[in-house]
GROMACS .gro file of C-alpha atoms in nm:
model
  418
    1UNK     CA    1   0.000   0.000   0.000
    2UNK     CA    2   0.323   0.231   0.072
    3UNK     CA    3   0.317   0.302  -0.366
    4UNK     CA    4   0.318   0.170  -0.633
    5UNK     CA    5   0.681   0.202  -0.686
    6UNK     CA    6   0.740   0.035  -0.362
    7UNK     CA    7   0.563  -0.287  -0.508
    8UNK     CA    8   0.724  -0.295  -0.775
    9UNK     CA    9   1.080  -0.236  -0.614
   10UNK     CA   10   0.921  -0.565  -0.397
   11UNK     CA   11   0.827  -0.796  -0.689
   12UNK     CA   12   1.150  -0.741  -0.861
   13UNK     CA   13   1.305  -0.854  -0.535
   14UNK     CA   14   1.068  -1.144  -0.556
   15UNK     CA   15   1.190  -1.229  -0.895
   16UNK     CA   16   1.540  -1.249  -0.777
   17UNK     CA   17   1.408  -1.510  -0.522
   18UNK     CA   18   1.257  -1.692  -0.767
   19UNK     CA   19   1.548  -1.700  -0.976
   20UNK     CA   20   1.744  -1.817  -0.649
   21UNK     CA   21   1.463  -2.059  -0.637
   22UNK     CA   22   1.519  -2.198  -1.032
   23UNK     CA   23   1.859  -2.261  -0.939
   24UNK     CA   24   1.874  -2.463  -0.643
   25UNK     CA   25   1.932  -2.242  -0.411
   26UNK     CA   26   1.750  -2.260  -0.081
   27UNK     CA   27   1.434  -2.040  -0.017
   28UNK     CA   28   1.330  -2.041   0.292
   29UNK     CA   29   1.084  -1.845   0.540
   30UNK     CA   30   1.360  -1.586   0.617
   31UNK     CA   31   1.346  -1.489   0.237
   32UNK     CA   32   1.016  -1.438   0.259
   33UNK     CA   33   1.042  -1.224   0.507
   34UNK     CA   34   1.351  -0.998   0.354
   35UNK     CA   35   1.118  -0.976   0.019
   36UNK     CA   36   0.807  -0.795   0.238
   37UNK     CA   37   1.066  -0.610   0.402
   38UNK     CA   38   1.224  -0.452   0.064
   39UNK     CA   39   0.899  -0.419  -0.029
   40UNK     CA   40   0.805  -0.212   0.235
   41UNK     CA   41   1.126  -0.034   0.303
   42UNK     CA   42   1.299  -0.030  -0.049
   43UNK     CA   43   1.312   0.368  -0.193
   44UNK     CA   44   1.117   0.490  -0.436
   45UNK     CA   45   1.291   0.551  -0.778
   46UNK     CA   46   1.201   0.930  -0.722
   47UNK     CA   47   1.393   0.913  -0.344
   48UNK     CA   48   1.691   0.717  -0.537
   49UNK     CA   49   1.739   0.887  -0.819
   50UNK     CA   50   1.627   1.216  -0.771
   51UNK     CA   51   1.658   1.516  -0.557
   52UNK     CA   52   1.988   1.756  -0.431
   53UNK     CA   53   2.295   1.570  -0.507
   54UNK     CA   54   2.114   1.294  -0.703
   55UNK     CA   55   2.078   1.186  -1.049
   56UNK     CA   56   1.812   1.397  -1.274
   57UNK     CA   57   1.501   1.200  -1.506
   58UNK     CA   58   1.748   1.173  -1.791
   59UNK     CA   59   2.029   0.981  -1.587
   60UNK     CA   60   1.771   0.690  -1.506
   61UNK     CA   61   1.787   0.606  -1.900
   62UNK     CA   62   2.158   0.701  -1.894
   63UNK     CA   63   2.231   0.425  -1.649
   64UNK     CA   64   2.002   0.148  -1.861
   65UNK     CA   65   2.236   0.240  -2.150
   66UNK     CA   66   2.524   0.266  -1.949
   67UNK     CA   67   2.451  -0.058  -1.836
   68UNK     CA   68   2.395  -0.219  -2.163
   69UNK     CA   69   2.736  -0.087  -2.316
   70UNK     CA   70   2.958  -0.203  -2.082
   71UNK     CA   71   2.835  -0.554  -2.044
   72UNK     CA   72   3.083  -0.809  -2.112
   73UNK     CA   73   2.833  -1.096  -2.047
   74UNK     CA   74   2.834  -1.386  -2.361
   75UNK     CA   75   2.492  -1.499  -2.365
   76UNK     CA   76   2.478  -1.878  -2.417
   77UNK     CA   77   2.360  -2.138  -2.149
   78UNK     CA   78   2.462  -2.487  -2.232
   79UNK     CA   79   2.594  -2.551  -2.574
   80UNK     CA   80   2.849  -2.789  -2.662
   81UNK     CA   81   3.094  -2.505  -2.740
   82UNK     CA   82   3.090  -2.400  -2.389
   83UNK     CA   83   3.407  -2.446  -2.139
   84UNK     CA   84   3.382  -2.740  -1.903
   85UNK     CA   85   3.265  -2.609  -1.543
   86UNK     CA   86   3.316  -2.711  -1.243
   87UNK     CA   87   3.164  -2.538  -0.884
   88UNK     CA   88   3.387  -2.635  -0.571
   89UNK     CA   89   3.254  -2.568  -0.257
   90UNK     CA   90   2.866  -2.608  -0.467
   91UNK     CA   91   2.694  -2.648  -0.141
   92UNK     CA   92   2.781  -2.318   0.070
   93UNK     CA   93   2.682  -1.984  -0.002
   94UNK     CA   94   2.906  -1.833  -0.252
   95UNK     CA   95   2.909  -2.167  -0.422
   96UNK     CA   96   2.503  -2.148  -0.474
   97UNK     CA   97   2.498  -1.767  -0.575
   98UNK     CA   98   2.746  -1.908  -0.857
   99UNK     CA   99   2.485  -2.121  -0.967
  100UNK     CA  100   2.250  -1.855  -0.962
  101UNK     CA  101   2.479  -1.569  -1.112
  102UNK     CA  102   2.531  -1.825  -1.426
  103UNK     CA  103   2.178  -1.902  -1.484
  104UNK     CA  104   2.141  -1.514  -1.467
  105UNK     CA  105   2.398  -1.438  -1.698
  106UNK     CA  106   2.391  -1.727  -1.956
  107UNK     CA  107   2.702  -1.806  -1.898
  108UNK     CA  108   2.825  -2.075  -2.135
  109UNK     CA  109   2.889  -2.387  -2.037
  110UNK     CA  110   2.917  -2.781  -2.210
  111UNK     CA  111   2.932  -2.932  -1.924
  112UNK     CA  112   2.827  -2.877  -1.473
  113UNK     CA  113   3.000  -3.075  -1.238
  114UNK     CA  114   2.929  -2.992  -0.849
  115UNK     CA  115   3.170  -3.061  -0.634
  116UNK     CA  116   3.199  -3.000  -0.230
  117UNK     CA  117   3.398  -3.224   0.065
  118UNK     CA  118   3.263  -3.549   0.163
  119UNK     CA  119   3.053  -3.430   0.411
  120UNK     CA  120   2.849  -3.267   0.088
  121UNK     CA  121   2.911  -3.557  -0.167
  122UNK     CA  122   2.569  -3.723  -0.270
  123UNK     CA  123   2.364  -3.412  -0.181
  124UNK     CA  124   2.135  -3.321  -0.473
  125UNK     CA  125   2.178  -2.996  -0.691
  126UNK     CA  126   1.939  -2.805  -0.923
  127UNK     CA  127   2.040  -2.630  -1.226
  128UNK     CA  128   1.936  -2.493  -1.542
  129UNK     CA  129   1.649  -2.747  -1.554
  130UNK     CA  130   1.866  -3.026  -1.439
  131UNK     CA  131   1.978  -3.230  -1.111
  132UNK     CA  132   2.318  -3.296  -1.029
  133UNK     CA  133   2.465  -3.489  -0.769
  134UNK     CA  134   2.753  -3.321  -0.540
  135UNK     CA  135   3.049  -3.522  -0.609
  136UNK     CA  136   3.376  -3.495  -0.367
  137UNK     CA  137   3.642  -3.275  -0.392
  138UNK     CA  138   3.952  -3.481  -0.482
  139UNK     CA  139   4.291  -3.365  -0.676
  140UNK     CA  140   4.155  -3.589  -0.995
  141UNK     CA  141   3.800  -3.403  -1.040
  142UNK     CA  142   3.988  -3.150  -1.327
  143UNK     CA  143   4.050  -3.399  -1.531
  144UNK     CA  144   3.738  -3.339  -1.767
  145UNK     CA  145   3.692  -2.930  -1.694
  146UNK     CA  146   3.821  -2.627  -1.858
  147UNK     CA  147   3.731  -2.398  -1.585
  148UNK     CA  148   3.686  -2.392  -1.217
  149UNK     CA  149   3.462  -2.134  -0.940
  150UNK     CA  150   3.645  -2.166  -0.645
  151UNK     CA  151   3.481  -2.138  -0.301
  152UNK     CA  152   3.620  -2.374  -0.037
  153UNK     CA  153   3.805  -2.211   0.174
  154UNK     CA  154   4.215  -2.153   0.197
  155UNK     CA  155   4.311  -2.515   0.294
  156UNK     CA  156   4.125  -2.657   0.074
  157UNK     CA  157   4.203  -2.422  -0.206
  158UNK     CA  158   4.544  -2.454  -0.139
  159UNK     CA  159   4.533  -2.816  -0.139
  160UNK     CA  160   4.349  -2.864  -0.427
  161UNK     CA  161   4.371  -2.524  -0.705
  162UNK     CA  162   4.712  -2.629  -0.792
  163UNK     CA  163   4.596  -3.002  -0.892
  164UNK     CA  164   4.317  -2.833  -1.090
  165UNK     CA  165   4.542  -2.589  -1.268
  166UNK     CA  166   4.789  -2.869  -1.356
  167UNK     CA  167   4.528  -3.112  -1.487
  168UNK     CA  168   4.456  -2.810  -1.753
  169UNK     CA  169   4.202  -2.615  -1.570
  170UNK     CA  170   4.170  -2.277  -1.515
  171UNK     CA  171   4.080  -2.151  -1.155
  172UNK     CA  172   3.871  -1.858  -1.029
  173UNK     CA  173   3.949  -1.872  -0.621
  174UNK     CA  174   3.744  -1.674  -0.383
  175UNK     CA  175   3.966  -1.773  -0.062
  176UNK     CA  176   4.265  -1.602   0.069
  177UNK     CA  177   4.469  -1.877  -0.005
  178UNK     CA  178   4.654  -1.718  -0.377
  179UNK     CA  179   4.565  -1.376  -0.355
  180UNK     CA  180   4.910  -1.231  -0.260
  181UNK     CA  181   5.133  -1.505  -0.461
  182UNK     CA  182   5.359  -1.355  -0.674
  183UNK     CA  183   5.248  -1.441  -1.053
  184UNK     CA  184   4.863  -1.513  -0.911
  185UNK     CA  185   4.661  -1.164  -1.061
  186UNK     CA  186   4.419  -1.075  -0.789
  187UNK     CA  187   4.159  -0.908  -1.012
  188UNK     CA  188   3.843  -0.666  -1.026
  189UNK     CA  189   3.735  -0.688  -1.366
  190UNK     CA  190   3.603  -0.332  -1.353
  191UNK     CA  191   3.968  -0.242  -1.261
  192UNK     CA  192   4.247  -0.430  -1.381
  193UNK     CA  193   4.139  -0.722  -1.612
  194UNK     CA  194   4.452  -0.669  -1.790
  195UNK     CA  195   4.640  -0.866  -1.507
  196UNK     CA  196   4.514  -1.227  -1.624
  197UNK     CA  197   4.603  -1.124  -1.990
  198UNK     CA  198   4.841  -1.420  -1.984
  199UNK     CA  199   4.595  -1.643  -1.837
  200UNK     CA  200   4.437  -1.854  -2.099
  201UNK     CA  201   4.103  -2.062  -2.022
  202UNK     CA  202   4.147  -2.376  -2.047
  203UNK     CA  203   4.534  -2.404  -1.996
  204UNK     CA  204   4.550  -2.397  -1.660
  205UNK     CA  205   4.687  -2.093  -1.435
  206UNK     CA  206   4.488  -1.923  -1.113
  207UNK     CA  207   4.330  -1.619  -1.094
  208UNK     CA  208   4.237  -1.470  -0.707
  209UNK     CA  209   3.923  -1.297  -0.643
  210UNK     CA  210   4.038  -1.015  -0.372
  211UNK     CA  211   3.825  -1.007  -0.035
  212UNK     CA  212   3.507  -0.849  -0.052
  213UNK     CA  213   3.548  -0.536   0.117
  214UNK     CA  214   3.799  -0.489  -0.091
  215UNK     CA  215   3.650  -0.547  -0.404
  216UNK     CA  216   3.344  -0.320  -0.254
  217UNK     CA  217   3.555   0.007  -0.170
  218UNK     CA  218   3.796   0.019  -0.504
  219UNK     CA  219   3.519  -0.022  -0.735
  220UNK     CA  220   3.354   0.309  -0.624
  221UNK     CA  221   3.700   0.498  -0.514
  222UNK     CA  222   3.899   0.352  -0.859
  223UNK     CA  223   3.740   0.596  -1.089
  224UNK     CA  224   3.863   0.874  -0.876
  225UNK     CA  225   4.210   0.743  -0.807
  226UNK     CA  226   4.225   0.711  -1.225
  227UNK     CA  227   4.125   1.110  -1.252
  228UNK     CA  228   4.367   1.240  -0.988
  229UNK     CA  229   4.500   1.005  -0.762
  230UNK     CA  230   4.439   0.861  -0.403
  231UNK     CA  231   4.728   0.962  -0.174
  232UNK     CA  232   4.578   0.820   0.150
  233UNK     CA  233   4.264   0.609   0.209
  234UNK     CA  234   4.060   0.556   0.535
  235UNK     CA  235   3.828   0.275   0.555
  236UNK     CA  236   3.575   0.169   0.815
  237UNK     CA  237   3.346  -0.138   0.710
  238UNK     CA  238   3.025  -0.265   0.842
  239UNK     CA  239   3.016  -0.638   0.747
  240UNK     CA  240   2.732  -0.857   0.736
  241UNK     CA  241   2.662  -1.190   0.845
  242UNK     CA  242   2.744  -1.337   0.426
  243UNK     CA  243   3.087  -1.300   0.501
  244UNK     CA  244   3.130  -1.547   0.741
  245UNK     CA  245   2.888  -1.808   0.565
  246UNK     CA  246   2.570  -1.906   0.533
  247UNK     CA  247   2.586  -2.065   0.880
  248UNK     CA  248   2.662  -1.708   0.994
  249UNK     CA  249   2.312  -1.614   0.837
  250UNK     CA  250   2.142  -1.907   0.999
  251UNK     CA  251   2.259  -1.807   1.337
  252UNK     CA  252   2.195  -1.467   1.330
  253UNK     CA  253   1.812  -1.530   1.203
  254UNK     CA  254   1.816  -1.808   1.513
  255UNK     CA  255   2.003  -1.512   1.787
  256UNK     CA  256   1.706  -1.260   1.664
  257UNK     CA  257   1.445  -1.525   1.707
  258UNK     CA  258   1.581  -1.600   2.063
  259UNK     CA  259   1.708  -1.240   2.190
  260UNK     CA  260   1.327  -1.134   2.097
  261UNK     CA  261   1.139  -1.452   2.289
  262UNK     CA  262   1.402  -1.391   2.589
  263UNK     CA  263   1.555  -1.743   2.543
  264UNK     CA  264   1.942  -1.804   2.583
  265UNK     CA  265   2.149  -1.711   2.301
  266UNK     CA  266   2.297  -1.998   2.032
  267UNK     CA  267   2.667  -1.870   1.989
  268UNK     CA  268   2.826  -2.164   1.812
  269UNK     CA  269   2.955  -1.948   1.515
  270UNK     CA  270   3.104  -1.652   1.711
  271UNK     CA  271   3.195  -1.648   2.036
  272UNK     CA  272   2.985  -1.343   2.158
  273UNK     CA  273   2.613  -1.283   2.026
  274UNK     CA  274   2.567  -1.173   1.688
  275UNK     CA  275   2.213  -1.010   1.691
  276UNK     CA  276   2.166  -0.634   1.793
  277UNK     CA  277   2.509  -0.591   1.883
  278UNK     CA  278   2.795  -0.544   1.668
  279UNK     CA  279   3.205  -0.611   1.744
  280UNK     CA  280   3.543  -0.602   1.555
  281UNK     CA  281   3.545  -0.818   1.271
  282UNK     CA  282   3.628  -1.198   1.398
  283UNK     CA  283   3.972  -1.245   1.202
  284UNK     CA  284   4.257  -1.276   1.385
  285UNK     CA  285   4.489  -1.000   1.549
  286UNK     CA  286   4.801  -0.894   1.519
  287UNK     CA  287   4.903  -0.855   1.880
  288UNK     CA  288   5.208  -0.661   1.775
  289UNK     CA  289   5.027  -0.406   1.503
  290UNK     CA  290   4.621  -0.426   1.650
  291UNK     CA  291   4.553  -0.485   1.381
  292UNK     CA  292   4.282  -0.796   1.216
  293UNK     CA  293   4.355  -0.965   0.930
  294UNK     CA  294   4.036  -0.818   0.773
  295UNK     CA  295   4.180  -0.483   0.799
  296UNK     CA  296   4.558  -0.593   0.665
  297UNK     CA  297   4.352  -0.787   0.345
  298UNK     CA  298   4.210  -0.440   0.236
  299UNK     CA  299   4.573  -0.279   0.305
  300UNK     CA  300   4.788  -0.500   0.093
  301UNK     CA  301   4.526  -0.625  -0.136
  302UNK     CA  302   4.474  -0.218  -0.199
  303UNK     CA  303   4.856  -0.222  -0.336
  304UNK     CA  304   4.826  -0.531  -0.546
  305UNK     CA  305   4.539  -0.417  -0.732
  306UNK     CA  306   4.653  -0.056  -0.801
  307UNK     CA  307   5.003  -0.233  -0.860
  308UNK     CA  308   5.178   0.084  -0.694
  309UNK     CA  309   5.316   0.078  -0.320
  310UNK     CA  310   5.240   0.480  -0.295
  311UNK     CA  311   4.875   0.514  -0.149
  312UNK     CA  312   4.879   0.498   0.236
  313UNK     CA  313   4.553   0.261   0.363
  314UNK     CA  314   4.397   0.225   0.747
  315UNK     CA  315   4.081   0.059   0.828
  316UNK     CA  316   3.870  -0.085   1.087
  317UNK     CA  317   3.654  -0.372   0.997
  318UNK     CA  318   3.345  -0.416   1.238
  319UNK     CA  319   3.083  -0.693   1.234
  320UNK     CA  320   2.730  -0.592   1.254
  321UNK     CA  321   2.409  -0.790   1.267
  322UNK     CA  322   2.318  -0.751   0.876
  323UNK     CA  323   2.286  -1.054   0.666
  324UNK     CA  324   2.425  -1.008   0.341
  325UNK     CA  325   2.544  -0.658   0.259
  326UNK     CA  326   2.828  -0.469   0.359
  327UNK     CA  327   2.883  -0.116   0.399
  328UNK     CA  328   3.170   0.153   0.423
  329UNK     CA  329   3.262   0.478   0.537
  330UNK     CA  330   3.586   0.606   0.307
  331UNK     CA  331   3.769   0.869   0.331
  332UNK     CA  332   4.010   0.974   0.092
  333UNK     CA  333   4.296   1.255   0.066
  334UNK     CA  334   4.390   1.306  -0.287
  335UNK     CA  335   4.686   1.423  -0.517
  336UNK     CA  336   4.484   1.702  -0.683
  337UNK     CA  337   4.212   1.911  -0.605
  338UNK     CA  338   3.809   1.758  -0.682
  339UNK     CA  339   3.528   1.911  -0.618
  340UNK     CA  340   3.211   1.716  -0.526
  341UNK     CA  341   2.997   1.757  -0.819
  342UNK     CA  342   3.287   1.598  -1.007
  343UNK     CA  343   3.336   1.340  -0.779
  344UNK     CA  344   2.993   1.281  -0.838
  345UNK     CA  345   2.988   1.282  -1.202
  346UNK     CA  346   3.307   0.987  -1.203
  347UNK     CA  347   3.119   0.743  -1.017
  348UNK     CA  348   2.765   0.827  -1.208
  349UNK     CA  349   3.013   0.705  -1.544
  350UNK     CA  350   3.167   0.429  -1.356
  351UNK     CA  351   3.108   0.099  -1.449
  352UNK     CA  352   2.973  -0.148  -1.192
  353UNK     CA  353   2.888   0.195  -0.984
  354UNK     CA  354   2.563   0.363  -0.902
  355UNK     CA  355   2.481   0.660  -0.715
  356UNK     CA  356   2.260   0.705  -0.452
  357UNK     CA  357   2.285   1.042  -0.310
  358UNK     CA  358   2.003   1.224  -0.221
  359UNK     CA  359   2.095   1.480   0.035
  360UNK     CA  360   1.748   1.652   0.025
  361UNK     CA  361   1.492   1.379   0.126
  362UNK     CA  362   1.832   1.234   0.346
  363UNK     CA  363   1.864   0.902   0.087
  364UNK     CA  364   2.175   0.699   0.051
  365UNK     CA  365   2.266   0.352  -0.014
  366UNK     CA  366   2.191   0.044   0.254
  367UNK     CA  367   2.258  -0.275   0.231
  368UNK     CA  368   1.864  -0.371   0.239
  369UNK     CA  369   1.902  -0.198  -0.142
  370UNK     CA  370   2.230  -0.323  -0.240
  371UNK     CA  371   2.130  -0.689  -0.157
  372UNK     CA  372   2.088  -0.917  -0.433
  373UNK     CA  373   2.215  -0.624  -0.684
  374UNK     CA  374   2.533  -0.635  -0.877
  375UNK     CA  375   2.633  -0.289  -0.841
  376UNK     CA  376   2.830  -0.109  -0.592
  377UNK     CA  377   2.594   0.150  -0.430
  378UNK     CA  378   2.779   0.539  -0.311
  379UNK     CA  379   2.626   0.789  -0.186
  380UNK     CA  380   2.719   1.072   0.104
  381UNK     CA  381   2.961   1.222  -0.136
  382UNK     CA  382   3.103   1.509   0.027
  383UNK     CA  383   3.405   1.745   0.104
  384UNK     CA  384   3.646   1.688   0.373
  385UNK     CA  385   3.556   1.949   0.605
  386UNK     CA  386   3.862   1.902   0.780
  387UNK     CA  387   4.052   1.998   0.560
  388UNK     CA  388   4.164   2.363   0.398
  389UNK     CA  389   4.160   2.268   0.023
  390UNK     CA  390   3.984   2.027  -0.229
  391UNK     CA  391   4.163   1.730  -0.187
  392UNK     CA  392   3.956   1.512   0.033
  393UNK     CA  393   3.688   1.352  -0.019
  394UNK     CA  394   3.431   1.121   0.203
  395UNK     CA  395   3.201   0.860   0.047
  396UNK     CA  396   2.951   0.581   0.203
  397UNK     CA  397   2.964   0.254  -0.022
  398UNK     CA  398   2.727  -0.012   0.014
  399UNK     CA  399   2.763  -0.392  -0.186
  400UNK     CA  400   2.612  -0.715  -0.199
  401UNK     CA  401   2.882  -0.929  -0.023
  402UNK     CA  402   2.769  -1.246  -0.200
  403UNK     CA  403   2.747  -1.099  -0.545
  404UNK     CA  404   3.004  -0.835  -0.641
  405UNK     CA  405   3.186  -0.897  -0.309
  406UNK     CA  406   3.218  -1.297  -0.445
  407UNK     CA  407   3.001  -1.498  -0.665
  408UNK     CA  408   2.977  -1.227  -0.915
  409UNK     CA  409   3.296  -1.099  -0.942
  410UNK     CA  410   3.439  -1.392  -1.001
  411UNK     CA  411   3.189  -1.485  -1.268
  412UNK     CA  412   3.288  -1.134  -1.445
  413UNK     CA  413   3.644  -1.290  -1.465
  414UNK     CA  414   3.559  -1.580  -1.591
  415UNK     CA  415   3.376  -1.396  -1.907
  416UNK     CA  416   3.671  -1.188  -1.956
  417UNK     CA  417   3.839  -1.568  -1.962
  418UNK     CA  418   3.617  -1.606  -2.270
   0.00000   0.00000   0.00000
């Protein structure tokens, strides 16, 4: 009843259920519950788009054509042309938002094989109209693929991603495991695709997805380090429950449902409760620095990427009780003077970027609106008040953790493969 818009923000969350739904991944009451809630809560395309600071009537189409030119998607679904595919790690979340992201994209393919540890193997996958059954993870399942979507973890990648890339397979790892190894590219495809140039698909070779956070925060602050360069970068994340797993998500749905009925909290995930509470992210410490391993993953990850030692990064990476989306407050001192409005006008022309930033009606991205969306969301673009001149800048990002923070990104690569 909110508006019309509103419903149909709501149904075309419902489709992306569905399409969840189509291709095996599970749909249960809590999605339900998240599609009534976008529904209810989602902006309308006049709050989004419009307004102080936000994009005018003729941007909306600008973005649909925007979007449309710098696709690099090959439409195809299963033909026998197609690579040979396999999914490792099929059966957690990343590994059924591949499935999903695929179907969505048409990605071509000859050949599915689903593949997770033993605990998985026998478990029963849909996909594209067919049922597969999850096969175990071994160092001889590459035999009889061209291409692999990593997502099972760094021992197992570790173990197992240089078998697959010597049996002729190319990888696509989401873990930690490669991601700083010399001769490994650790690629955004919005950003550097040229790094895997050498990489052919087919022949072998690994390519690392970077972390999510830091996939999330150099998408929308590349296109201004391209125009006049990021000297220092300050990064404070808001992570959701998605990056620690789908049973992260289950346990913080369960911690709501028993912190509201007064029963004693489940905590066999983290070791403090999860729901309406927050805490530093749960990686490791450095007892020496202070700092997590979260926070030194967007640091050195930040230098690979750019492929230049020369931008100083800090961040603090907190947990809070969302379940898929993360966000981030950046700030960024520059080598050049840039005003907002052209700030603003970078990221509106940035691929895999869209802006919501709506200082009038008080609108920016949330990760209720990034979820289940490919792009990275910014918004709260604004001047460094601190400082005397034009070169700072501070931005709030928002990105789908599972999506462009994984599943999709590493899909993206695996185009450019083609």
């Amino acid at each position: 009843k909110s508006s019309p818009k509103r419903f149909i923000i709501g149904v075309s969350t419902s489709l992306s259920y569905l399409a969840r739904y189509s291709a095996g991944v599970p749909f249960t009451s809590l999605h339900c519950a998240r599609i009534l809630v976008r529904m209810m809560h989602a902006p309308t395309q006049k709050q989004s788009m419009l307004g102080q600071g936000g994009l005018s009537r003729g941007r909306v189409a600008q973005c649909t054509r925007k979007s449309i030119r710098r696709s690099c998607q090959v439409r195809a679904g299963k033909t026998s042309t197609g690579p040979r595919v396999a999914i490792v790690g099929v059966t957690g979340a990343v590994g059924m938002e591949f499935l999903q992201i695929l179907k969505q994209r048409d990605f071509p393919y000859s050949s599915m094989k689903m593949l997770a540890s033993a605990r998985s193997a026998g478990k029963k996958v849909d996909f594209d109209g067919e049922t597969y059954t999850v096969e175990e993870l071994t160092e001889n399942s590459f035999g009889d693929c061209d291409l692999a979507l990593f997502s099972a973890g760094g021992s197992a990648t570790k173990k197992f991603a240089p078998a697959a890339s010597d049996a002729g397979c190319t990888v696509v790892d989401n873990s930690s495991a490669f991601r700083m190894t010399d001769g490994v590219p650790l690629v955004v495809p919005e950003i550097n695709v040229e790094a895997m140039k050498d990489i052919k698909l087919g022949k072998g070779g690994i390519i690392a997805n970077p972390n999510c956070s830091t996939i999330i925060a150099l998408t929308a602050v590349t296109p201004i380090h391209k125009a006049v360069g990021v000297k220092r970068m300050v990064v404070s994340t808001y992570q959701a429950a998605s990056g620690a797993g789908q049973a992260a998500m289950e346990e913080l749905e369960l911690q709501t449902r028993e912190a509201l009925d007064g029963k004693p909290i489940t905590t066999n995930i983290f070791p403090r409760q999860y729901a309406f509470n927050l805490f530093s992210h749960n990686s490791d410490v450095d007892v020496d620095l202070g700092y997590n391993e979260e926070e030194m993953k967007l640091v050195k990850e930040t230098a690979k990427i750019w492929n230049t030692k020369d931008v100083k990064v800090t961040g603090t990476c907190v947990r809070v009780p969302v379940m898929r989306a993360h966000a981030e407050s950046i700030n960024l001192e520059l080598n050049a003077p840039l005003t907002v409005d052209e700030a603003r006008k970078l990221l509106e022309n940035a691929a895999g970027v869209s802006v919501i930033d709506n200082r009038k009606e008080n609108d920016f991205p949330t990760p209720l609106v990034a979820s289940y969306n490919d792009d990275v969301y910014v918004g709260r673009i604004r001047r460094d008040i601190s400082r005397d001149d034009d070169c700072g800048i501070d931005l709030f990002v928002c990105g789908d953790q599972i999506r462009k923070g994984a599943a999709l990104n590493a899909v993206q690569i695996a185009e450019a493969l083609l």
